[in-house]
PDB file of C-alpha atoms in Angstrom:
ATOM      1  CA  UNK J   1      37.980 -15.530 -56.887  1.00 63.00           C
ATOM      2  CA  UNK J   2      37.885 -17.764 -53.808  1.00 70.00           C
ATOM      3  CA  UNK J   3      41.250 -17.273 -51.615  1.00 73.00           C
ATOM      4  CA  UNK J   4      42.809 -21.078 -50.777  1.00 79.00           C
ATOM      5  CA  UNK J   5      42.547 -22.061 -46.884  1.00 81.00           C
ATOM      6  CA  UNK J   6      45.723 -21.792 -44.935  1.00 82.00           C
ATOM      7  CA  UNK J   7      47.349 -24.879 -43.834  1.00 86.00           C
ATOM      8  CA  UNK J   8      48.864 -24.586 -40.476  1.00 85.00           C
ATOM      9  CA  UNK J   9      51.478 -27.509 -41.405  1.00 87.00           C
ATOM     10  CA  UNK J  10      52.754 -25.974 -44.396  1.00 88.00           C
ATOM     11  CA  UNK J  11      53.224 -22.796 -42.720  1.00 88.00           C
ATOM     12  CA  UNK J  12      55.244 -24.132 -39.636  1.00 90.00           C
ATOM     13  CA  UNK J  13      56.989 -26.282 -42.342  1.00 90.00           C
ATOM     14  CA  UNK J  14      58.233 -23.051 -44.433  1.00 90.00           C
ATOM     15  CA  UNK J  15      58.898 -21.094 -41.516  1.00 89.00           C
ATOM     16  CA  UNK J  16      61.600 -23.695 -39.858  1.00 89.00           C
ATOM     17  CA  UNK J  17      62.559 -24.148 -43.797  1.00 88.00           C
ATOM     18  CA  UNK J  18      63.531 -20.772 -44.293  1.00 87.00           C
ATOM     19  CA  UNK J  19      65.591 -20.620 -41.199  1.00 84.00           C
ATOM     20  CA  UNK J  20      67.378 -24.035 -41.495  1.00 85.00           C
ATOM     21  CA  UNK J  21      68.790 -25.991 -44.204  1.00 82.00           C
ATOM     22  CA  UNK J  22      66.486 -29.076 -44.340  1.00 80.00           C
ATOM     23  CA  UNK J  23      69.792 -31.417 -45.601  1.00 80.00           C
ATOM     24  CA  UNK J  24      71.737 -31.047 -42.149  1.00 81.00           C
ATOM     25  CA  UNK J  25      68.532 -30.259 -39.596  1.00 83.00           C
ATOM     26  CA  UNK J  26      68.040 -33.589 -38.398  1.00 78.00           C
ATOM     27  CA  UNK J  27      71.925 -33.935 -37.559  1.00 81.00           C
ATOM     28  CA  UNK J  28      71.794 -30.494 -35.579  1.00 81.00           C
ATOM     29  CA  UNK J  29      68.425 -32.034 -33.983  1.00 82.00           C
ATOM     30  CA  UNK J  30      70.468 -35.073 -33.204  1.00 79.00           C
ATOM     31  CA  UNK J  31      73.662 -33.605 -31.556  1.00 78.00           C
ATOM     32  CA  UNK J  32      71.705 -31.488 -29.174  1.00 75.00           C
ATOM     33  CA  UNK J  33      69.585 -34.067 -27.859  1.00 72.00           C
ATOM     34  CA  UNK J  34      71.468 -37.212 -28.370  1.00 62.00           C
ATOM     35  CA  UNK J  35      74.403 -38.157 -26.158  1.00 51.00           C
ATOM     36  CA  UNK J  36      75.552 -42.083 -25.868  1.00 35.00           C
ATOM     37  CA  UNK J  37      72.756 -43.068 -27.278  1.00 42.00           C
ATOM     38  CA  UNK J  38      70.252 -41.441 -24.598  1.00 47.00           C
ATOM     39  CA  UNK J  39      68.588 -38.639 -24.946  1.00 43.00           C
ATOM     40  CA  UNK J  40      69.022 -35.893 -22.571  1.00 42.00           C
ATOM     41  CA  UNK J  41      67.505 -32.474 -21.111  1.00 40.00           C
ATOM     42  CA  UNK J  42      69.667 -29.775 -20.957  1.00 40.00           C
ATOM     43  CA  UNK J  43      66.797 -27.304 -20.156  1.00 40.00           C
ATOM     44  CA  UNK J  44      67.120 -25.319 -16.364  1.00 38.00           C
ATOM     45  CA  UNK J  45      63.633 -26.722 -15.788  1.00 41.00           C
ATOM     46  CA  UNK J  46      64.121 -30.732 -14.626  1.00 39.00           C
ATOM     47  CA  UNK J  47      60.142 -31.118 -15.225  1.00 41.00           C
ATOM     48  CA  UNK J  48      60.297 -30.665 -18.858  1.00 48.00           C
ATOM     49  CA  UNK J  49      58.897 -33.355 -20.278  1.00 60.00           C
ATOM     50  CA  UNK J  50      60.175 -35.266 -23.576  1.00 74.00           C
ATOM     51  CA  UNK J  51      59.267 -38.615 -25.132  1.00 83.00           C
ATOM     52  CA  UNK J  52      62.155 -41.476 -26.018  1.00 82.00           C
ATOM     53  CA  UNK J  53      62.363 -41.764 -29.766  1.00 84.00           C
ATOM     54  CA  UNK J  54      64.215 -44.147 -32.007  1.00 84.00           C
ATOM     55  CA  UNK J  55      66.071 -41.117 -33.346  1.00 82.00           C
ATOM     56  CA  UNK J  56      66.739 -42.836 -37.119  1.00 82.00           C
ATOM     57  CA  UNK J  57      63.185 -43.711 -37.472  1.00 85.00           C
ATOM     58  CA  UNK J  58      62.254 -39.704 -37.252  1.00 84.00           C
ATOM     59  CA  UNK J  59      60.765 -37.851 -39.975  1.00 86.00           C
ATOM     60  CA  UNK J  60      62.938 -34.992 -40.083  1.00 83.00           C
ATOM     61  CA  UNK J  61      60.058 -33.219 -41.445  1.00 86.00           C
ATOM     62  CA  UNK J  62      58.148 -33.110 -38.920  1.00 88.00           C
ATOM     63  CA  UNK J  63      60.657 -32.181 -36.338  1.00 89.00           C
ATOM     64  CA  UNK J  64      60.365 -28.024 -34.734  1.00 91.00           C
ATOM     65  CA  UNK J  65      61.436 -25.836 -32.307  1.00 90.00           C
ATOM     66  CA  UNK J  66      59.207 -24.542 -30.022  1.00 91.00           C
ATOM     67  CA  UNK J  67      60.243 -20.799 -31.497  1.00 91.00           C
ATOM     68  CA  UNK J  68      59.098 -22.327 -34.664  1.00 91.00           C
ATOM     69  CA  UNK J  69      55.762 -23.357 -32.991  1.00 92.00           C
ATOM     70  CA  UNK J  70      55.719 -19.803 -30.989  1.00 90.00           C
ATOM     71  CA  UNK J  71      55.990 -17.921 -34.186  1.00 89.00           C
ATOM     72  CA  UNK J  72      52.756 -19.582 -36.311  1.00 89.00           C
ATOM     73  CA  UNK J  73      50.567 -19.161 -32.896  1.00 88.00           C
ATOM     74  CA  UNK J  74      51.540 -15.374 -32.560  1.00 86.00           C
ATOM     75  CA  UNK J  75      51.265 -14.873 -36.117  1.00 85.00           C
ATOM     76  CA  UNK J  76      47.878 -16.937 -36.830  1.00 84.00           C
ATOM     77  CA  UNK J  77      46.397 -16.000 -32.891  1.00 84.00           C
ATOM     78  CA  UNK J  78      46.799 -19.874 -32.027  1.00 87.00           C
ATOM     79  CA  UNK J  79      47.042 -21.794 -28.605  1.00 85.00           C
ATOM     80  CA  UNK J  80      49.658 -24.211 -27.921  1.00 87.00           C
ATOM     81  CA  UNK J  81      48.617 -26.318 -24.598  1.00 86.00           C
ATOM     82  CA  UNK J  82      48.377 -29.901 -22.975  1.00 85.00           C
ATOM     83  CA  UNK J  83      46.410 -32.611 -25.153  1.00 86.00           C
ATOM     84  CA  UNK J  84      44.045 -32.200 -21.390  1.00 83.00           C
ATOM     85  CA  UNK J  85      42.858 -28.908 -22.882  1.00 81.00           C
ATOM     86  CA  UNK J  86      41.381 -30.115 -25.874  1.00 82.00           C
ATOM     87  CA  UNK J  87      37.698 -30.619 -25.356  1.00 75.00           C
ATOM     88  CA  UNK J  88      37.186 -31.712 -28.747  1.00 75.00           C
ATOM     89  CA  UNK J  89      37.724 -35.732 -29.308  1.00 80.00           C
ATOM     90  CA  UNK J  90      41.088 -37.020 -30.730  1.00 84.00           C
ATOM     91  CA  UNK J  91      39.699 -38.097 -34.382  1.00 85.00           C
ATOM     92  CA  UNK J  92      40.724 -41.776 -35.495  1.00 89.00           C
ATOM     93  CA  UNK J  93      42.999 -40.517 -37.816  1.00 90.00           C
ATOM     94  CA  UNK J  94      45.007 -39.242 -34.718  1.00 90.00           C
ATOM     95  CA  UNK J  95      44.803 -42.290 -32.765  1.00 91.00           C
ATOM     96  CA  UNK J  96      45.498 -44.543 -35.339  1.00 92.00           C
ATOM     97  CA  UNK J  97      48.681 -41.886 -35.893  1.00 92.00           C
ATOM     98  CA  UNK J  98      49.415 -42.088 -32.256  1.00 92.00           C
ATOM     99  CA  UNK J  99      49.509 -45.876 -32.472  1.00 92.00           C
ATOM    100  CA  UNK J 100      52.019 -46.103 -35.165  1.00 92.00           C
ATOM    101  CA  UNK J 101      54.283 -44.075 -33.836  1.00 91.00           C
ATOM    102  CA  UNK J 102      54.192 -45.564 -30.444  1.00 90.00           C
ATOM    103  CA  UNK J 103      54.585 -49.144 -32.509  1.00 90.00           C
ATOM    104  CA  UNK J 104      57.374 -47.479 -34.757  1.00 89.00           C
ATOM    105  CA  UNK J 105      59.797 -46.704 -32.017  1.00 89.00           C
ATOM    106  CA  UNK J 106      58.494 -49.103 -29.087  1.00 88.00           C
ATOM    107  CA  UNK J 107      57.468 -46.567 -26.683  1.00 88.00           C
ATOM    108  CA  UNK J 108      54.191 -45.102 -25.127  1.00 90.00           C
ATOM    109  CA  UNK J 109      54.121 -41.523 -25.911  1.00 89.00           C
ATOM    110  CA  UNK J 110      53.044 -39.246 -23.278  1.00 87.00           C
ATOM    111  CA  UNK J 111      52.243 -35.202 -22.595  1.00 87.00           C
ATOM    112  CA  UNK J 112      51.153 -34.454 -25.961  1.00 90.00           C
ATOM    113  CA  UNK J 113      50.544 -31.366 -26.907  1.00 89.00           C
ATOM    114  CA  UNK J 114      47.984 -29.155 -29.501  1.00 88.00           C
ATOM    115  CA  UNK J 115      47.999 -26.245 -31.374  1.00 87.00           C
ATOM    116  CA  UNK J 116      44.833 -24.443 -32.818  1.00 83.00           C
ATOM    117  CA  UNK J 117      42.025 -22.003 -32.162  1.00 80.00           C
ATOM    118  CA  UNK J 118      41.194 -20.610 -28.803  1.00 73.00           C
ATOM    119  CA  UNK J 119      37.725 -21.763 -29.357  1.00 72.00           C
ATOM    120  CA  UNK J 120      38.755 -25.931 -29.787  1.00 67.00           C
ATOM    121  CA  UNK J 121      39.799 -25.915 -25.828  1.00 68.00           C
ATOM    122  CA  UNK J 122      36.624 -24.530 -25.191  1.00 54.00           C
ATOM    123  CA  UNK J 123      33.865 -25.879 -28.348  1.00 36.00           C
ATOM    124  CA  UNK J 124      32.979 -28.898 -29.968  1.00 38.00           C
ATOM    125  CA  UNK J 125      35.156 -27.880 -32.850  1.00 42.00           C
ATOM    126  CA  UNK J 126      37.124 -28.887 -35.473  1.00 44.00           C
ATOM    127  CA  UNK J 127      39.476 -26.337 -37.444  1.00 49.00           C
ATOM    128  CA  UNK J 128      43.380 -27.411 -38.020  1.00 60.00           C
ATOM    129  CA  UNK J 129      44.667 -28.939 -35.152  1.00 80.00           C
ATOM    130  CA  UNK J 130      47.595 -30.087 -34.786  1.00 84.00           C
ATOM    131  CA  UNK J 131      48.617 -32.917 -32.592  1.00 87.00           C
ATOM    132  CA  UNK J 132      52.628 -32.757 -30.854  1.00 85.00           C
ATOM    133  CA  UNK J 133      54.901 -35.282 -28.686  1.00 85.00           C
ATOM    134  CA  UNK J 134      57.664 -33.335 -26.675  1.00 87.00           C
ATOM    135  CA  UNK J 135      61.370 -34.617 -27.730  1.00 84.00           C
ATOM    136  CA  UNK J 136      63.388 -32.364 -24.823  1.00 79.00           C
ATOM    137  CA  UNK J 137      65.300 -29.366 -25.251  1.00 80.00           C
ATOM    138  CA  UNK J 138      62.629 -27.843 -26.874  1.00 84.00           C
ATOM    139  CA  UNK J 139      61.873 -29.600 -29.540  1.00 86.00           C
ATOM    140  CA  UNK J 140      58.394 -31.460 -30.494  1.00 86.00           C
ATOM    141  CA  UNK J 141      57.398 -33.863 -33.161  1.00 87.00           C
ATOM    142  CA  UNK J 142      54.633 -33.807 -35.400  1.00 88.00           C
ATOM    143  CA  UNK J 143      52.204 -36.282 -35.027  1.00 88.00           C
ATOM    144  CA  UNK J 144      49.114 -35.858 -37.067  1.00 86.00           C
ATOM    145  CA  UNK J 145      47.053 -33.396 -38.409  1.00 83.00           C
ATOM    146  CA  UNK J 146      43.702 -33.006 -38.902  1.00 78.00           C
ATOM    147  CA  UNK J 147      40.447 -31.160 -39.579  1.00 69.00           C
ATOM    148  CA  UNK J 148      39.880 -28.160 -42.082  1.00 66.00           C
ATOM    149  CA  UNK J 149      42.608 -25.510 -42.725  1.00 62.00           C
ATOM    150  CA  UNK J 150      42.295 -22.407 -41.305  1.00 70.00           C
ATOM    151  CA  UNK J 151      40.563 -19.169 -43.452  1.00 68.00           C
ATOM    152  CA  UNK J 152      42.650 -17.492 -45.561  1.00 72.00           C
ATOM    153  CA  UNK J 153      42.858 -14.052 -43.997  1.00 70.00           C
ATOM    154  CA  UNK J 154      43.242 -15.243 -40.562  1.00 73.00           C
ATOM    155  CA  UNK J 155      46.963 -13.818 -40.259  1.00 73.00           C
ATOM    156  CA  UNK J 156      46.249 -10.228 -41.722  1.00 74.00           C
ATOM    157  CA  UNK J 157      43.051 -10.242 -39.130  1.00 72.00           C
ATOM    158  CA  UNK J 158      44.880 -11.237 -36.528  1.00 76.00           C
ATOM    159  CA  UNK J 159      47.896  -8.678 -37.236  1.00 72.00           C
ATOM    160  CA  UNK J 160      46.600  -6.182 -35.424  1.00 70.00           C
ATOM    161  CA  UNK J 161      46.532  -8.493 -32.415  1.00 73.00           C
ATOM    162  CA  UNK J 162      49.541  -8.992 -32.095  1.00 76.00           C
ATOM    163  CA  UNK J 163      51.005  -5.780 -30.009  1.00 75.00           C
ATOM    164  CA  UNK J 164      49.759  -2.776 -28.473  1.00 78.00           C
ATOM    165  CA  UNK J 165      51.222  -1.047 -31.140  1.00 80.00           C
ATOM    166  CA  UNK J 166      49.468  -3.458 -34.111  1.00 81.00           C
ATOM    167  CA  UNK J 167      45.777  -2.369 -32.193  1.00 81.00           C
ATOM    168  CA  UNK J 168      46.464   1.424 -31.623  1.00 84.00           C
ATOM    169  CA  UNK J 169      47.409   1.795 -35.163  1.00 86.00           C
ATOM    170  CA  UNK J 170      43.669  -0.750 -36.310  1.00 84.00           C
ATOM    171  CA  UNK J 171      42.432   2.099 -34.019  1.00 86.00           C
ATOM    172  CA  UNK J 172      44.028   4.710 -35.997  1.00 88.00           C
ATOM    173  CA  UNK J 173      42.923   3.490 -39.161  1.00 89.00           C
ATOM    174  CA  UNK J 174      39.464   2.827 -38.179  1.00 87.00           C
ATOM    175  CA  UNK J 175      39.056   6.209 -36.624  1.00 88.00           C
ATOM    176  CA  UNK J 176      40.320   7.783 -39.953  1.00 88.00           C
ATOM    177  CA  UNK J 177      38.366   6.037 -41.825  1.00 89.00           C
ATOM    178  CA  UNK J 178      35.154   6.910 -39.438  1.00 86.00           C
ATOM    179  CA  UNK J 179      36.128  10.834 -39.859  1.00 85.00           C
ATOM    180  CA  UNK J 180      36.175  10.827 -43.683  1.00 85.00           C
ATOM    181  CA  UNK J 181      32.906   9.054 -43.446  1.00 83.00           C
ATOM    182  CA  UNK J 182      31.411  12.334 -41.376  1.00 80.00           C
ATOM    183  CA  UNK J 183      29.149  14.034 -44.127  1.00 77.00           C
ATOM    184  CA  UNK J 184      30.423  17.750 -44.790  1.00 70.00           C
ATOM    185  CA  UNK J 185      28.548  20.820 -42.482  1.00 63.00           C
ATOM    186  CA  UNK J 186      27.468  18.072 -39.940  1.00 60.00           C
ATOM    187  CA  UNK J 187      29.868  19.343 -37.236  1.00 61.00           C
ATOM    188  CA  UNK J 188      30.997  22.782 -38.526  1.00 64.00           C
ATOM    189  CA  UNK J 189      29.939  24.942 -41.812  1.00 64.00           C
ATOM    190  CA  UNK J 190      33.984  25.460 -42.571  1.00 65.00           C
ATOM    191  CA  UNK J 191      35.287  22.178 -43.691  1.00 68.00           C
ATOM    192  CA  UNK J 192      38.671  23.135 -43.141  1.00 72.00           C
ATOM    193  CA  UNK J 193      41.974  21.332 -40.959  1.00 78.00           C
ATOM    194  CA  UNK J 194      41.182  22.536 -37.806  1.00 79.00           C
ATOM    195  CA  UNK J 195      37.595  20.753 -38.205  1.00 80.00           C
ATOM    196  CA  UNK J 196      38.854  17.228 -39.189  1.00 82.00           C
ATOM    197  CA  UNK J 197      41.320  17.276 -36.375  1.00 84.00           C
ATOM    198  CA  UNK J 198      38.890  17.886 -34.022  1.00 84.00           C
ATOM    199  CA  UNK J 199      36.320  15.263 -35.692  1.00 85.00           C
ATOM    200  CA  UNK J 200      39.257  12.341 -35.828  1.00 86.00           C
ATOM    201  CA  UNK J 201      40.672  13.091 -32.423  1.00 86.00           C
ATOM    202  CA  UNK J 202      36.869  12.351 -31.886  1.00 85.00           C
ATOM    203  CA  UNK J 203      36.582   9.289 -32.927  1.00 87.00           C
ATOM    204  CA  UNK J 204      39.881   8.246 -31.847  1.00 87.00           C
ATOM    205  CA  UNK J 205      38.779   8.465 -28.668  1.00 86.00           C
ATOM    206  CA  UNK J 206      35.690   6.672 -29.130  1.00 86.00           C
ATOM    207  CA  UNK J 207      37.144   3.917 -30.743  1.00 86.00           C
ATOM    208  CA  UNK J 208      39.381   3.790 -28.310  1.00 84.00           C
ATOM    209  CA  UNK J 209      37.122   3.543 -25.589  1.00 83.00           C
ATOM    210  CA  UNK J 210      35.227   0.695 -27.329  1.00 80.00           C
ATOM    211  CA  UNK J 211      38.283  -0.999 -27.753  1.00 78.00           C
ATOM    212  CA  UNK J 212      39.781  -0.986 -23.845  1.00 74.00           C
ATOM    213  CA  UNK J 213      35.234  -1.737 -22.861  1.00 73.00           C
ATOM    214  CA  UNK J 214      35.650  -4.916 -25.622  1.00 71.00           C
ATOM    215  CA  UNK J 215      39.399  -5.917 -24.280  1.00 63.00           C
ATOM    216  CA  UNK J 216      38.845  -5.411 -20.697  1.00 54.00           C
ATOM    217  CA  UNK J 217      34.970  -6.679 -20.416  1.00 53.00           C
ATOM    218  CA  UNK J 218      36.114  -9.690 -22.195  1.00 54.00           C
ATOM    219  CA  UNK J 219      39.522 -10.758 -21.498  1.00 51.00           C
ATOM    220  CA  UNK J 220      40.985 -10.619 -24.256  1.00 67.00           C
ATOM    221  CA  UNK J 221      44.646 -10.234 -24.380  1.00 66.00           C
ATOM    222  CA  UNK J 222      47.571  -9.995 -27.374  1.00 68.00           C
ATOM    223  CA  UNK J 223      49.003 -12.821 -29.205  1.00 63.00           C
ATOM    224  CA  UNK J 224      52.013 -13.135 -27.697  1.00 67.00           C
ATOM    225  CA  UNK J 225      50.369 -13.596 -24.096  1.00 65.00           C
ATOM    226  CA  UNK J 226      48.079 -16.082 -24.735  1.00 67.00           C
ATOM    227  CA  UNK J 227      49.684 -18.591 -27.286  1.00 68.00           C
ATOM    228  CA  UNK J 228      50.631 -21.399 -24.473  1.00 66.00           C
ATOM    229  CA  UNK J 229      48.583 -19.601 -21.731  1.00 65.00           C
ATOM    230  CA  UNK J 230      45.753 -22.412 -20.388  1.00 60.00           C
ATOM    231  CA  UNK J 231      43.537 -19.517 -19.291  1.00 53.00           C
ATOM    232  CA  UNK J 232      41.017 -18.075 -20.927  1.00 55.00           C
ATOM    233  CA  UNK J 233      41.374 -14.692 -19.426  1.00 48.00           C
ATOM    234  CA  UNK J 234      44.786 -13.740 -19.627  1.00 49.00           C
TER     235      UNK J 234
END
């Protein structure tokens, strides 16, 4: 039985669901950033950047909150950064998206942003990107999606990613599993407690150490470091 692709959209989309009530959300999006009919930044940082929308030509659907955003990226092991980042081309689904909206609300939109895959601000790629404007306070608006969806494993595998804690206890597993895989009399002739201690504190430690060579040789860091980190190692 082949496992349906994950869709990034639908994810973010069920995640800000399950938190908000979708009836009142574009109201509660409305009185934070709309005040006599401007929209304003109440953010400490006076270089966060926002786009001027038409605020009743909106889709409330694709309205989120950057915890929203934060959340699918930790979860699925995803970048969030500046469109400047992408090194893949915008498809002409995207620009033909971008267009609309700029036409739509009479505006030129400006410091878009992307979320997907490590790899697509590095490759010539394509794997679920998807493409956001900045409304201030916070808040970003879905633009267009595109490309294939993502494989359908990709959060379990990423899991253990997430933390310290999520990789010591991959580490723990995998060295478990590595000690009942030791064939019987191979280390001792008494197959008893005292043996398999000694055999998985072992390969805990080997594991281990191929784990710290892999992170440290490579870069590599935990979800929640790298999800709107530009670097590559971080």
């Amino acid at each position: 039985m082949k496992l349906p692709r994950t869709n990034i959209e639908h994810k973010l989309c069920a995640l800000r669901n399950k938190e908000f009530d979708m009836s009142t959300w574009k109201n509660q999006v409305y009185r934070i950033l709309y005040d006599t009919n401007h929209f304003k930044v109440n953010s400490p940082n006076p270089n966060l950047s926002k786009n001027s929308f038409d605020f009743d030509q909106l889709e409330t659907q694709k309205i989120y909150h950057i915890d929203h955003i934060k959340k699918i990226c930790v979860d699925y092991r995803l970048r969030f950064l500046d469109l400047k980042y992408f090194k893949s081309k915008l498809p002409t689904s995207a620009k033909t998206a971008i267009n609309v909206l700029e036409q739509k609300h009479d505006t030129k939109v400006a410091d878009l942003k992307i979320v997907a895959p490590s790899k697509l601000f590095k490759l010539e790629n394509l794997d679920d990107p998807l493409l956001f404007a900045p409304m201030g306070n916070n808040y970003f608006y879905l633009i267009h999606k595109w490309g294939n969806d993502l494989h359908p494993l990709r959060k379990i595998a990423m899991w253990f990613f997430k933390s310290f804690e999520n990789l010591l206890f991959l580490t723990f597993l995998v060295s478990l599993l590595l000690t009942f895989m030791v064939p019987d009399g191979l280390l001792s002739k008494h197959n008893d407690t005292t043996t398999f201690m000694v055999t998985f504190f072992f390969m805990f430690k080997s594991v281990a150490a191929i784990v710290l060579f892999y992170g440290v040789a490579l870069g590599k860091n935990f979800n929640t470091a790298i999800w709107n980190s530009k670097y590559i190692n971080v």
